[in-house]
Structures are given as structure tokens and as C-alpha cells.
XYZ file of C-alpha atoms in Angstrom:
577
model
C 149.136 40.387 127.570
C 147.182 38.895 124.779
C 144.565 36.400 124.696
C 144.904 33.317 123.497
C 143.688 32.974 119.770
C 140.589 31.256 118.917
C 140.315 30.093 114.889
C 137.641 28.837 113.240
C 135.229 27.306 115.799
C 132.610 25.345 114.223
C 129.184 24.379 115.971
C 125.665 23.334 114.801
C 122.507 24.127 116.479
C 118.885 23.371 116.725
C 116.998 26.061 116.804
C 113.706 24.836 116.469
C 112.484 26.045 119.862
C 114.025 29.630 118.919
C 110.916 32.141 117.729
C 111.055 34.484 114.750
C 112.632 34.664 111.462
C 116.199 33.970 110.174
C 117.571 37.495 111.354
C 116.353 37.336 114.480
C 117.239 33.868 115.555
C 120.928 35.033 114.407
C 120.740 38.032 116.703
C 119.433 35.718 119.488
C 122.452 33.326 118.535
C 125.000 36.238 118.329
C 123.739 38.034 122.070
C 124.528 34.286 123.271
C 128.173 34.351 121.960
C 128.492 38.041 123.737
C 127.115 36.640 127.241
C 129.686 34.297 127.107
C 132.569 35.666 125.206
C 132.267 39.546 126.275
C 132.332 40.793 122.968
C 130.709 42.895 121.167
C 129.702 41.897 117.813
C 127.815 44.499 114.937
C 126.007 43.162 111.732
C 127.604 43.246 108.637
C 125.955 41.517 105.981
C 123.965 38.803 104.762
C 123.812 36.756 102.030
C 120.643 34.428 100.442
C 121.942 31.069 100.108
C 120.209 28.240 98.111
C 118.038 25.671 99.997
C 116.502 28.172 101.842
C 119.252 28.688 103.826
C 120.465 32.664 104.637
C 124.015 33.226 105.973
C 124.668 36.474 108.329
C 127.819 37.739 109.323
C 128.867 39.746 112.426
C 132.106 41.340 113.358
C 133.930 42.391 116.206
C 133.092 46.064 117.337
C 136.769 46.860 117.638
C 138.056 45.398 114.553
C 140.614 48.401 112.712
C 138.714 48.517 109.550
C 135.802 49.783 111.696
C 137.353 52.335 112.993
C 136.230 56.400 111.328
C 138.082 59.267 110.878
C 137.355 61.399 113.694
C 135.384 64.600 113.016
C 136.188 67.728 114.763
C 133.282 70.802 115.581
C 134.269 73.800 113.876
C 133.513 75.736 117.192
C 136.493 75.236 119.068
C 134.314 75.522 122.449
C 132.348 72.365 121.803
C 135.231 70.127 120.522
C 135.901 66.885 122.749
C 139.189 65.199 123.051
C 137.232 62.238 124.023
C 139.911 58.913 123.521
C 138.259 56.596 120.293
C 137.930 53.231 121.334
C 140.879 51.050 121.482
C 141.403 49.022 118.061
C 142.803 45.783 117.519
C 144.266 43.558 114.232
C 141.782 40.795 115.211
C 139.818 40.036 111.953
C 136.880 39.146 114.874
C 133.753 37.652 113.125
C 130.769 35.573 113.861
C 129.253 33.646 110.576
C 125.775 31.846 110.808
C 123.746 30.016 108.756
C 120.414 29.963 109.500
C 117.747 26.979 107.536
C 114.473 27.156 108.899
C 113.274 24.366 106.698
C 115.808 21.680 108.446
C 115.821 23.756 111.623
C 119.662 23.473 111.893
C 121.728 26.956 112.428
C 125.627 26.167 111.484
C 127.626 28.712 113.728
C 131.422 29.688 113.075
C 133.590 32.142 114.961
C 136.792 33.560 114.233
C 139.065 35.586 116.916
C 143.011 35.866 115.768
C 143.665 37.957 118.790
C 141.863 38.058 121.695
C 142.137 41.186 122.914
C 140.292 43.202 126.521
C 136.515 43.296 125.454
C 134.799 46.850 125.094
C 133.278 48.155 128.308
C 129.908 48.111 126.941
C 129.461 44.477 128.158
C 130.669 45.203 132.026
C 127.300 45.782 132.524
C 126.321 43.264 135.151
C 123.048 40.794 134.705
C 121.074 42.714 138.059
C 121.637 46.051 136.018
C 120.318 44.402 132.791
C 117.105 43.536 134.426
C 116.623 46.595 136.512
C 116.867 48.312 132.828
C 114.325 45.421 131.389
C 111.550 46.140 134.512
C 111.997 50.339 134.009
C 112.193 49.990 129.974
C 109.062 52.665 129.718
C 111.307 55.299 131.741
C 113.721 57.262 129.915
C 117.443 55.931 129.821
C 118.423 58.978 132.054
C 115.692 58.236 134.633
C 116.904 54.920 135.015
C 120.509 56.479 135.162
C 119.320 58.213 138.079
C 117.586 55.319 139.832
C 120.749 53.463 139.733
C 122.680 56.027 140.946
C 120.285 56.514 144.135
C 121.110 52.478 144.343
C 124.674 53.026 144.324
C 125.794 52.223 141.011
C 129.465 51.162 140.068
C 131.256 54.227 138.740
C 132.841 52.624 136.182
C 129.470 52.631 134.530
C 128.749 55.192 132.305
C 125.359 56.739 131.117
C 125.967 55.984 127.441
C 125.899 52.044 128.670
C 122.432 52.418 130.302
C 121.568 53.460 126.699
C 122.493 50.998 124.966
C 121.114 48.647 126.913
C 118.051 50.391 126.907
C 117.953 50.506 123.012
C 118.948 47.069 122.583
C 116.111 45.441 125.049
C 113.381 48.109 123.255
C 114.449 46.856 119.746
C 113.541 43.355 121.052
C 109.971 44.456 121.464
C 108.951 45.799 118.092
C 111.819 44.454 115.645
C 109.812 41.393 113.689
C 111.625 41.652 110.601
C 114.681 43.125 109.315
C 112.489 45.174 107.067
C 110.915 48.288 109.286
C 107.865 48.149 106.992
C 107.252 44.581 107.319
C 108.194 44.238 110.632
C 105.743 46.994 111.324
C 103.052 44.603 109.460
C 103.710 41.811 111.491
C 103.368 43.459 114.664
C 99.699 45.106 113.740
C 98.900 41.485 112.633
C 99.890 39.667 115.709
C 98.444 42.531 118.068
C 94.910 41.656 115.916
C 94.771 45.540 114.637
C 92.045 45.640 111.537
C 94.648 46.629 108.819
C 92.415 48.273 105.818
C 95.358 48.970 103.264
C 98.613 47.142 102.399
C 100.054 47.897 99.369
C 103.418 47.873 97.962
C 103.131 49.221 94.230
C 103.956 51.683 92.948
C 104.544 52.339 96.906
C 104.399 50.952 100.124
C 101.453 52.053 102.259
C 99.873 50.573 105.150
C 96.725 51.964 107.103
C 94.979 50.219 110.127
C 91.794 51.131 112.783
C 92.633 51.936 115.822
C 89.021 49.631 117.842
C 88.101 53.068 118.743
C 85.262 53.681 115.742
C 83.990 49.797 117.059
C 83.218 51.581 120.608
C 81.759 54.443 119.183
C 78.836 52.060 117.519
C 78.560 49.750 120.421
C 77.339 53.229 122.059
C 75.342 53.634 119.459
C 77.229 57.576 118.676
C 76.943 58.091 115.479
C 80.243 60.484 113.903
C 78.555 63.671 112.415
C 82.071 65.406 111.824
C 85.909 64.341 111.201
C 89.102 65.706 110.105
C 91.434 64.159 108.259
C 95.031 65.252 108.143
C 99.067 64.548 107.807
C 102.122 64.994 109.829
C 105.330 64.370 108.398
C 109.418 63.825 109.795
C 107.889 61.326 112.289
C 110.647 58.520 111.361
C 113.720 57.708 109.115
C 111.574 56.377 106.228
C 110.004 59.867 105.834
C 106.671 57.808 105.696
C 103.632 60.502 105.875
C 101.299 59.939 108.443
C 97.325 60.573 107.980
C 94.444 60.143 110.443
C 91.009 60.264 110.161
C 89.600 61.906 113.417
C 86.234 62.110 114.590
C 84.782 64.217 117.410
C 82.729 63.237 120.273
C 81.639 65.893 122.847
C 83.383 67.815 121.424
C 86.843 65.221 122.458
C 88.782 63.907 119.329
C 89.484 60.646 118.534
C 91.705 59.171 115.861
C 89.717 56.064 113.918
C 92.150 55.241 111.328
C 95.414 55.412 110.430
C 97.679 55.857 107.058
C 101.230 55.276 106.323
C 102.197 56.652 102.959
C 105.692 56.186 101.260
C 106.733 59.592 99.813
C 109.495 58.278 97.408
C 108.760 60.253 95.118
C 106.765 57.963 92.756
C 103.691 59.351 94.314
C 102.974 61.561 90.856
C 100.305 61.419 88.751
C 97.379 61.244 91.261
C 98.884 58.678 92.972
C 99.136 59.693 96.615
C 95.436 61.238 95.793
C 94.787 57.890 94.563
C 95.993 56.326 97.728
C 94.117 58.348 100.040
C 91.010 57.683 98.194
C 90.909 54.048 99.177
C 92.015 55.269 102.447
C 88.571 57.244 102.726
C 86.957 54.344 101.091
C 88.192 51.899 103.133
C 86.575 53.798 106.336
C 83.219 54.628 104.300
C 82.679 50.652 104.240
C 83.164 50.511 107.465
C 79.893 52.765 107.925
C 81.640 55.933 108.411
C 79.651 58.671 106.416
C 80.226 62.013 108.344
C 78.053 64.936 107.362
C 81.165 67.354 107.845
C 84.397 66.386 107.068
C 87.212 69.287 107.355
C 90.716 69.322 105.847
C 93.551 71.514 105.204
C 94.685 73.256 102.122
C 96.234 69.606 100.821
C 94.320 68.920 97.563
C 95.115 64.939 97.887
C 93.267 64.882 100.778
C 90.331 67.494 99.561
C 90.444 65.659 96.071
C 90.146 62.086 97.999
C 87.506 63.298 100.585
C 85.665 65.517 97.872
C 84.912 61.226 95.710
C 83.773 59.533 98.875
C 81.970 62.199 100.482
C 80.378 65.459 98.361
C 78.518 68.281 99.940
C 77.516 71.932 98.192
C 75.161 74.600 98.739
C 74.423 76.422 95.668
C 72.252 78.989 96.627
C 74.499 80.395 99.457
C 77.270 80.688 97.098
C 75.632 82.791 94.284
C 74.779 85.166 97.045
C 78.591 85.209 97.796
C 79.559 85.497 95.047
C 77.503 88.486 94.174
C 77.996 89.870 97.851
C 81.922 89.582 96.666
C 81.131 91.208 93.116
C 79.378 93.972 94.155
C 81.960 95.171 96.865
C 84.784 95.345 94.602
C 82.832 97.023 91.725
C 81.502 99.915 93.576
C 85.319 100.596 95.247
C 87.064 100.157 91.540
C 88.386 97.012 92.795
C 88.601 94.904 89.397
C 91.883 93.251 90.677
C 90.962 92.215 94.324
C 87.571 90.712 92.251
C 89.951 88.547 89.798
C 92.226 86.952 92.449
C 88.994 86.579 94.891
C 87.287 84.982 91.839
C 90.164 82.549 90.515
C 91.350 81.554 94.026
C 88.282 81.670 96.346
C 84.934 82.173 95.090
C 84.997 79.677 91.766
C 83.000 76.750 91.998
C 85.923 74.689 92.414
C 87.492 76.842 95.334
C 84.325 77.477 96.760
C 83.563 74.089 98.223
C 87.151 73.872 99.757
C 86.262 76.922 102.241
C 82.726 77.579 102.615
C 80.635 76.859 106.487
C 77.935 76.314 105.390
C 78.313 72.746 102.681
C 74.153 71.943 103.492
C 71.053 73.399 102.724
C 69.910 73.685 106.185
C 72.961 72.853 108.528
C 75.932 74.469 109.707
C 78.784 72.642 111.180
C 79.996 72.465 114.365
C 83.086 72.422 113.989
C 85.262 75.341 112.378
C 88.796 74.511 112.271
C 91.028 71.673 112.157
C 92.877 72.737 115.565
C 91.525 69.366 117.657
C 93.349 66.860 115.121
C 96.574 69.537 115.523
C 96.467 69.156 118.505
C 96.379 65.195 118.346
C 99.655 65.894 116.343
C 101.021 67.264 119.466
C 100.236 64.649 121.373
C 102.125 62.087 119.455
C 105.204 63.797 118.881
C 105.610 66.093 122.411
C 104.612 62.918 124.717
C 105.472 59.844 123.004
C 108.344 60.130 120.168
C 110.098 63.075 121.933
C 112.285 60.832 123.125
C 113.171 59.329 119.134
C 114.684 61.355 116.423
C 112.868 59.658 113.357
C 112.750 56.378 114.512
C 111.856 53.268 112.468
C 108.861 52.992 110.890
C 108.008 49.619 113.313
C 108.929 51.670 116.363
C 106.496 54.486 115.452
C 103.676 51.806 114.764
C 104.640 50.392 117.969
C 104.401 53.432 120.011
C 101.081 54.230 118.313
C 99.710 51.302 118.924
C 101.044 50.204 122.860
C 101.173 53.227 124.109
C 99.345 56.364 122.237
C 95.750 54.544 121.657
C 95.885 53.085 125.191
C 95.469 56.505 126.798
C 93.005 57.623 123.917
C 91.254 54.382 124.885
C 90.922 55.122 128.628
C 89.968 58.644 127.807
C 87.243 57.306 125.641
C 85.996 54.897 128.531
C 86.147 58.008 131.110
C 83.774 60.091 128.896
C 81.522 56.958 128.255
C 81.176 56.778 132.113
C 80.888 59.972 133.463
C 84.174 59.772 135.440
C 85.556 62.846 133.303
C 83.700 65.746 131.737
C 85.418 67.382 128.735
C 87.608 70.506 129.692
C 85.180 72.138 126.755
C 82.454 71.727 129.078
C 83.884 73.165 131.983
C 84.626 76.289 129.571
C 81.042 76.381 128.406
C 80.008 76.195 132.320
C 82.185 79.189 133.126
C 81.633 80.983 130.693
C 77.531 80.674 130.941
C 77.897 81.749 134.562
C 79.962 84.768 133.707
C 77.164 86.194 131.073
C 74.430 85.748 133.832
C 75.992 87.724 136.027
C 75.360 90.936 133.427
C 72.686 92.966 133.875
C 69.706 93.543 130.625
C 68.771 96.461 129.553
C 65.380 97.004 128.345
C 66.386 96.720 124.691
C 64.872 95.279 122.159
C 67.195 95.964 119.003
C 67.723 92.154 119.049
C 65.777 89.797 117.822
C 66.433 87.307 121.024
C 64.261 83.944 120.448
C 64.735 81.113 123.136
C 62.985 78.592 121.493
C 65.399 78.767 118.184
C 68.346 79.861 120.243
C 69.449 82.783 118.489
C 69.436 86.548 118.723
C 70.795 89.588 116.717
C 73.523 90.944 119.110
C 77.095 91.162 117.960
C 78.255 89.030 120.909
C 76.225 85.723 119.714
C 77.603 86.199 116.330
C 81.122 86.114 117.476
C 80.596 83.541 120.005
C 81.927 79.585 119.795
C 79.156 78.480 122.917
C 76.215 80.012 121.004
C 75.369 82.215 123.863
C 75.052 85.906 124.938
C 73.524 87.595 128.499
C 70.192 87.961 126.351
C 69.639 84.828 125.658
C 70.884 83.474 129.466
C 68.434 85.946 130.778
C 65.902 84.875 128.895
C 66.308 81.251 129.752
C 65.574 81.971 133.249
C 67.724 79.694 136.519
C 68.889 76.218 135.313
C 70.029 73.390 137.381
C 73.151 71.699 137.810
C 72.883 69.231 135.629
C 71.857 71.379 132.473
C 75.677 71.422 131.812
C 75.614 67.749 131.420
C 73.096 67.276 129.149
C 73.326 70.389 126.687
C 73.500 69.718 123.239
C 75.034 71.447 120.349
C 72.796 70.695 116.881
C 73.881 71.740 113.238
C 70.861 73.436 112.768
C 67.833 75.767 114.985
C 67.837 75.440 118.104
C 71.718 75.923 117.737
C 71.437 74.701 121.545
C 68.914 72.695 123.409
C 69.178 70.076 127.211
C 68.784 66.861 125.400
C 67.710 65.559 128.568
C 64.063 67.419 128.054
C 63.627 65.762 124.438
C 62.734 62.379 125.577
C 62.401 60.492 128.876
C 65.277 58.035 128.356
C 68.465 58.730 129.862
C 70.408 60.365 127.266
C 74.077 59.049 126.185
C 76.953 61.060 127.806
C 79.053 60.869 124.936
C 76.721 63.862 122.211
C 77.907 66.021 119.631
C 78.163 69.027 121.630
C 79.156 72.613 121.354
C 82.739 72.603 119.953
C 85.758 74.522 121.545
C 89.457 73.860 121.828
C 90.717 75.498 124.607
C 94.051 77.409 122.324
C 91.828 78.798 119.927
C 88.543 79.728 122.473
C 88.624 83.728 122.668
C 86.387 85.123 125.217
C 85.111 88.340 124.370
C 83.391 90.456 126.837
C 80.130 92.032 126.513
C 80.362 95.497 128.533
C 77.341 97.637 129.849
C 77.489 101.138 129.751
C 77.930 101.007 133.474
C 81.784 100.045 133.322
C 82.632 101.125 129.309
C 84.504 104.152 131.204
C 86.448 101.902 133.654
C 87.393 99.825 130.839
C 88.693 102.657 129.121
C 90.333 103.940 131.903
C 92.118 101.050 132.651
C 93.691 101.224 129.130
C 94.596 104.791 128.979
C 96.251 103.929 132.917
C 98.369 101.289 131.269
C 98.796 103.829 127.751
C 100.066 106.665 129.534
C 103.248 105.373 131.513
C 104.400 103.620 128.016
C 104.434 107.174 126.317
C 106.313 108.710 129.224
C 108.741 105.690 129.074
C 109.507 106.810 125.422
C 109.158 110.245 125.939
C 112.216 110.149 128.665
C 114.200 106.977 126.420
C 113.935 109.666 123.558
C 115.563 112.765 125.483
C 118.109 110.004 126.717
C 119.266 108.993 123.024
C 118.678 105.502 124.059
C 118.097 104.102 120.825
C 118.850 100.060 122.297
C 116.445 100.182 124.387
C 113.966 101.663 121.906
C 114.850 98.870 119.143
C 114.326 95.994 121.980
C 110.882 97.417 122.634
C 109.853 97.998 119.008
C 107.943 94.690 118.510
C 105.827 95.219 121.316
C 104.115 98.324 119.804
C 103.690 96.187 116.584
C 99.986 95.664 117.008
C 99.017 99.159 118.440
C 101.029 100.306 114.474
C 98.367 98.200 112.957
C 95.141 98.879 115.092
C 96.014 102.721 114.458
C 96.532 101.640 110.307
C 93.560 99.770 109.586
C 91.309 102.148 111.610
C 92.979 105.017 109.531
C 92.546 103.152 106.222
C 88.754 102.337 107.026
C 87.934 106.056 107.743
């Protein structure tokens, strides 16, 4: 039996004690009229009145001309024959004006036919808040909570979620305008923004405090990266950081949000970026290394704020390069290596060593991937593009809260860097080798450096000659070596002066994905090593050899990829003799 009607209900409001602007004091109206009425109501429109008055309409959630055409799977095993919701003839609608100058909101509501409310709003006020207090779990955790605490089971899951989106869009929705709203958030949470532009697009880049700790400990930033991730939400925004690395820890300093429109051509997204880089290099940021990718924005931009060459090193390249490919007929290989790599122009994008007489530390841009990882696999795994304000908001609540306390940790002394604990490992492992009597190498303590092929491929710095050589350290040598751009490579800061040195140094650089440990093997156990191979060679033959007589050809094909690198060890070895 139907409700009675209710036409055209007319009230005015004061909503000067109501925060926000226009759109969100209607929403707060509108969530009022769905307490009470148990309704749901969806925006619609809006529509810019004069006297700066603004008009926004709602309608009822189950109104017929809201309903879609349903769209079936084309695999018949995942269709649903899930009932739509029920629809009703009601013309439903909620109309306010809002005038913030006079502080009056003019409300009017419509209902022809009052028919049973969705079951979206069954959701009782104790569940509501339980949702509110748990709003940093995921919607199924919650589920699951109130299913330990005996939830109704007319309740379904898809009604936590909504909930759960509508109380988290109350938290970083300012403005109807993702962008702006963004803005306002950064602004009222006192965030340093650095870039706000609109023309000829919208950007927006911001510090993230952590750069102001860094000079409070008086560290100065001797590296960075600077990089983009992209698809992170629905405005397809890209999003750059400028990282630095301390102890070999990174740490994001800045952040960019760049419109990609496509009105970023003629240098303009290079342009951008520039006063990005700028931006930071006024705020006394002037690395000695900075490393990119193969984005030329970002190498252009970088290249105008901060310029470093080596001339000398790169004539002997080049000729090094030259000379290889004349005396093997090589005039091809020397054209592309020429145009692509070795020009002056490509030369700066790739080389190690950009200084006269330093060498970085760091060699790849794997630490501020990784920080890319971080984001997306721990705190918008949960979002599929989300707003641009949501993003800022998880970036700036959540993400640099953890990077803060991580900072803090180091600056302490609570937490050691897992690079150190590598570097501690793998130092004890090389001591435990035994020295020949050799003396091919040129092994010098004092510069830290010797001649052996293990030093040379090493990312600590360190071989068994040089360990040897060094003699029995203390404990507390791990927490106070330090990893210089140029000779001694490595030295215990702690015997360079008397003062107590800062935990928090530019150290020996190592990410723990791309750290290959190669071991150094005496001549005592070369044969075990090979016999251990040839153990684990032999039964893999006789699997093939019996597969073969079998005509087993499956089980050959499934196996094919793993013999993939032994095709290519035996190829290149053939090709080089």
C-alpha cells in the first residue's frame, strides 16, 4: 500500500553555523532529509543563480528515468540474474538554494508517491558509527567485525560499502572540483605548496616537511632522483617526486601533479617541470647527483637547474668506443653507438662519472621505484583511480606519516637501515676467506681500493683483500662507516673527528632487489663448486634423455623456458670464442 504523497514542501534555513561551501552544505542538508525521510537521494545538477545564490538538485535513487538497461557478460558462467532495484513513477526530488552571502538555504521537496525506501538506509545509527571509528580498515574487515558481533542478516556487504565511501568522502571532499578541493585540503593541513597553476594546465606541487628535518640535522642531500608514475587516479594527473637519499633510505621532498590533457606540447610539460626543479633549488636543494630515467622532460628540466659534465672521460670513451668497432669492421654498431649514446648530447644522459673527481653513489633509480610501490601496493590498492583530492589525501595523512616516523627512527638510532645489515653480512662473509700470498692486486687500505675483479663488481666497495688487510674491527664500525664519492671510497667517520658523528650519512648505497652477491671462490672449493653444478646438470639430461625415448613432447614444451638461459650462456660463450 502506498504512501501518502508529499508535494511541494517548502522550508528556509539558516545555515550560518553549517561549514564549507555551497555544495557541501547542500549535501549536509540533503543526508538530513535521508535520516529522516529514508530515502535515498543522488545529485543531479546545479545551476549558478544571480545574487550569489547556486541552486542544486537531487533526486530520488529509484526514480524510473534512472533506471539502465541491464548489461549481460558475454561468458555465460559469470552472468548474474541479480533482481534491479525496484522502480517507482515518483518524480522524487530535493531542490536547494544555497546564498552564502545572506546565509539563508531555501529547501523544497517533492515526493508524488511515496513508495518502500531502498535498503541502503536500514543501516542502523550503532552500525554507522562502528563504520565511522574502523574507517582506516577495509570495508570487508569491518564486514567481518560485524559479523563476529552478530550482525543483522538482512545487511548486506555492499551496504558496509557505501557507508564506508560516503563517511571517507566527508574527509577529503572540500570542493566539488577534485583539483581544488585537493588545494584546499594541502592549504588547511599548512603543506608548503611551491606550484599552482592553471594555464595552459592545471598543476599543483607541494613539500612534504621532510627536506625541513633533513637541515635541522644539518644532512646535507648529495644525491636525488626525480621521477613519474602515472594511472594513479581518474584525472590521469602524472605524478613526480623529487627523492633524496639518506643512509642510503629514500625520502620523497617534493611533490608534482601534472595535468596530461594533452596541451602539454611545445615544451610545456618540460617547461613545467623546470619550475618544479626550480622551485626546490630555492629552497637550497643543490644535489651533486641527480639521476633520472630515459624521460627527456625531466632530463631537459634537471639538465637547466642543475648541469654536470666530464669532458675528459668522455673523449676517452668515445675513442675507447671508436677504436673497438673499427678494428672488428663494425662501421654500423659505431653509427648507432655514436648518434644514440656517445654524442655529446646523449653522453651526459648516461655517463657515472658527471665530475672531475667524484663518482656517485648511487647507480640506479630502483630506491624511488620502489617508493612507487609503496604508494600504490599499500595505500591506493584499495582505489581504482580515485580522485585527485583522495590521492592528495592519502599522500598526505597517511603515506608521509610513516615516511616521517621512519625518518625519526633513523635520526635516533632506534632502526638501522636493512642496507646496513646487508653490508654487515656481507663484510663478515668475505673475512671468513682465506688470502693467498698474491700480490697481482694493487690492494691499498688507506684509498680503499684494489685491482681484483670482485671489488670492481661489488656495490659495498669491498673484497677479502681489502677486509684482511683492515685487520679485526669492532662492533660499532658498522655504525659509523661511510660511503664518499671519491678515495677512500670507504672510511669509519667516527675516526675523522672527535665529535659524535650524525647517524643519518650518505652511506654505501644498496637496494636490497637489485644487491647481487657474488662469491669470491679459492682454489680450495672451485672443484666442489663445480661439482655441485654438474650434480644438479646431469639428472636434467637424463630427464630429457628418457622424455625423448618416451615421445613426450608436452612435457618437453612445459620445460623449454627453463633451459632458456643455459641456450644463451652456451651462445654468447660460442660467439666470443
Amino acid at each position: 500500500m502506498a504512501k501518502k504523497s508529499r508535494n511541494n514542501r517548502r522550508k528556509t534555513m539558516d545555515i550560518s553555523l553549517l561549514d564549507g561551501d555551497s555544495k557541501q552544505i547542500a549535501n549536509t542538508l540533503v543526508g538530513i532529509i535521508a535520516d529522516v525521510d529514508e530515502y535515498s537521494w543522488v545529485y543531479n545538477t546545479k545551476y549558478d543563480g544571480k545574487q550569489e545564490s547556486v541552486t542544486y538538485w537531487y533526486v530520488c535513487s529509484q526514480r524510473v528515468n534512472l533506471e539502465k538497461q541491464p548489461r549481460k557478460h558475454q561468458d555465460l558462467l559469470k552472468q548474474r540474474d541479480t533482481p534491479s532495484m525496484n522502480r517507482f513513477n515518483c518524480e522524487g526530488y530535493i531542490r536547494i538554494n544555497v546564498n552564502q552571502t545572506t546565509n539563508i538555504a531555501k529547501i523544497e521537496v517533492n515526493h508524488n508517491y511515496l513508495h518502500p525506501p531502498t535498503s541502503e538506509n536500514s543501516v542502523s545509527e550503532e552500525i554507522k558509527m562502528f563504520i565511522q571509528e574502523n574507517i582506516d580498515l577495509l570495508p570487508c574487515e569491518i564486514y567481518a567485525k560485524l559479523i563476529n558481533k552478530g550482525l543483522d542478516l538482512s545487511i548486506k556487504q555492499k551496504q558496509i560499502h557505501f557507508w564506508w565511501t560516503k563517511f571517507n568522502q566527508n574527509r577529503y571532499i572540500h570542493h566539488e572540483n577534485s583539483f581544488q578541493s585537493a588545494l584546499i585540503w594541502m592549504k588547511e593541513q599548512n603543506y608548503y605548496i611551491i606550484l599552482n597553476l592553471t594555464e595552459p594546465v592545471q598543476a599543483i606541487a607541494f613539500t612534504t616537511g621532510i627536506y625541513e628535518h633533513l637541515k635541522k640535522n644539518n644532512i646535507h642531500i648529495h644525491e636525488c632522483d626525480i621521477d613519474a608514475t602515472y594511472n594513479t587516479n581518474n584525472l590521469k594527473f602524472e605524478l613526480y617526486v623529487i627523492h633524496a637519499k639518506v643512509d642510503g633510505v629514500g625520502f620523497p621532498l617534493a611533490y608534482l601533479f601534472l595535468e596530461n590533457n594533452g596541451n602539454c606540447g611545445n615544451g610545456t610539460r618540460t617547461d613545467i617541470i623546470n619550475m618544479f626543479c626550480k622551485q626546490m633549488k630555492l629552497q637550497g636543494l643543490n644535489p651533486e647527483f641527480l639521476l633520472t630515467d630515459k624521460d627527456f622532460a625531466q632530463i631537459t628540466a634537471s639538465q637547466r637547474i642543475w648541469i654536470l659534465s666530464s669532458s675528459e672521460i668522455w673523449k676517452l670513451a668515445v675513442n675507447e668506443m671508436y677504436m673497438y668497432c673499427e678494428q672488428h669492421s663494425l662501421p654500423f654498431l659505431w653509427a648507432y653507438m655514436w648518434k644514440e649514446w656517445y654524442c655529446a648530447e646523449r653522453w651526459v644522459l648516461w655517463m657515472r662519472a658527471g665530475c672531475e673527481n667524484k663518482i656517485s653513489v648511487l647507480k640506479t633509480t630502483m630506491i624511488v621505484e620502489s617508493h612507487w610501490k609503496v604508494l600504490k601496493r599499500d595505500f591506493l590498492y584499495k582505489f581504482f583511480r580515485p580522485q585527485l583530492d583522495l590521492v592528495v589525501f592519502i599522500i598526505t595523512k597517511k603515506m608521509l606519516k610513516h615516511q616521517e616516523r621512519r625518518f625519526n627512527q633513523l635520526a635516533i638510532g632506534r632502526e638501522k637501515p636493512e642496507r646496513r645489515k646487508i653490508f654487515k653480512s656481507e663484510w663478515k662473509r668475505l673475512a671468513k676467506h682465506n688470502v693467498s700470498n698474491d700480490f697481482r692486486y694493487i690492494t691499498d687500505p688507506d684509498k680503499w681500493i684494489c685491482g681484483c675483479l670482485y671489488y670492481l663488481t661489488s656495490h659495498f666497495f669491498i673484497c677479502k683483500h681489502l677486509i684482511q688487510q683492515k685487520g679485526e674491527i669492532l662492533p660499532k664500525f658498522f655504525d659509523h662507516i661511510k660511503r664518499n664519492n671519491q678515495y677512500p671510497f670507504l672510511e669509519n667517520a667516527d675516526n675523522r673527528s672527535n665529535s659524535t658523528p650524525n647517524t643519518l650519512l650518505q652511506l654505501v648505497p644498496c637496494v636490497q632487489d637489485e644487491c647481487t652477491i657474488h662469491e669470491e671462490l679459492t682454489e680450495d672449493d672451485s672443484d666442489a663448486f663445480f661439482d655441485e653444478l654438474i650434480s644438479i646438470t646431469k639428472p636434467a639430461t637424463d630427464l630429457l634423455e628418457e622424455h625423448k625415448f618416451s615421445q613426450n613432447i608436452k612435457w618437453g614444451k612445459g620445460v623449454e623456458k627453463n633451459f632458456n638461459s643455459i641456450r644463451k650462456m652456451v651462445q654468447e660463450v660460442e660467439t666470443y670464442r
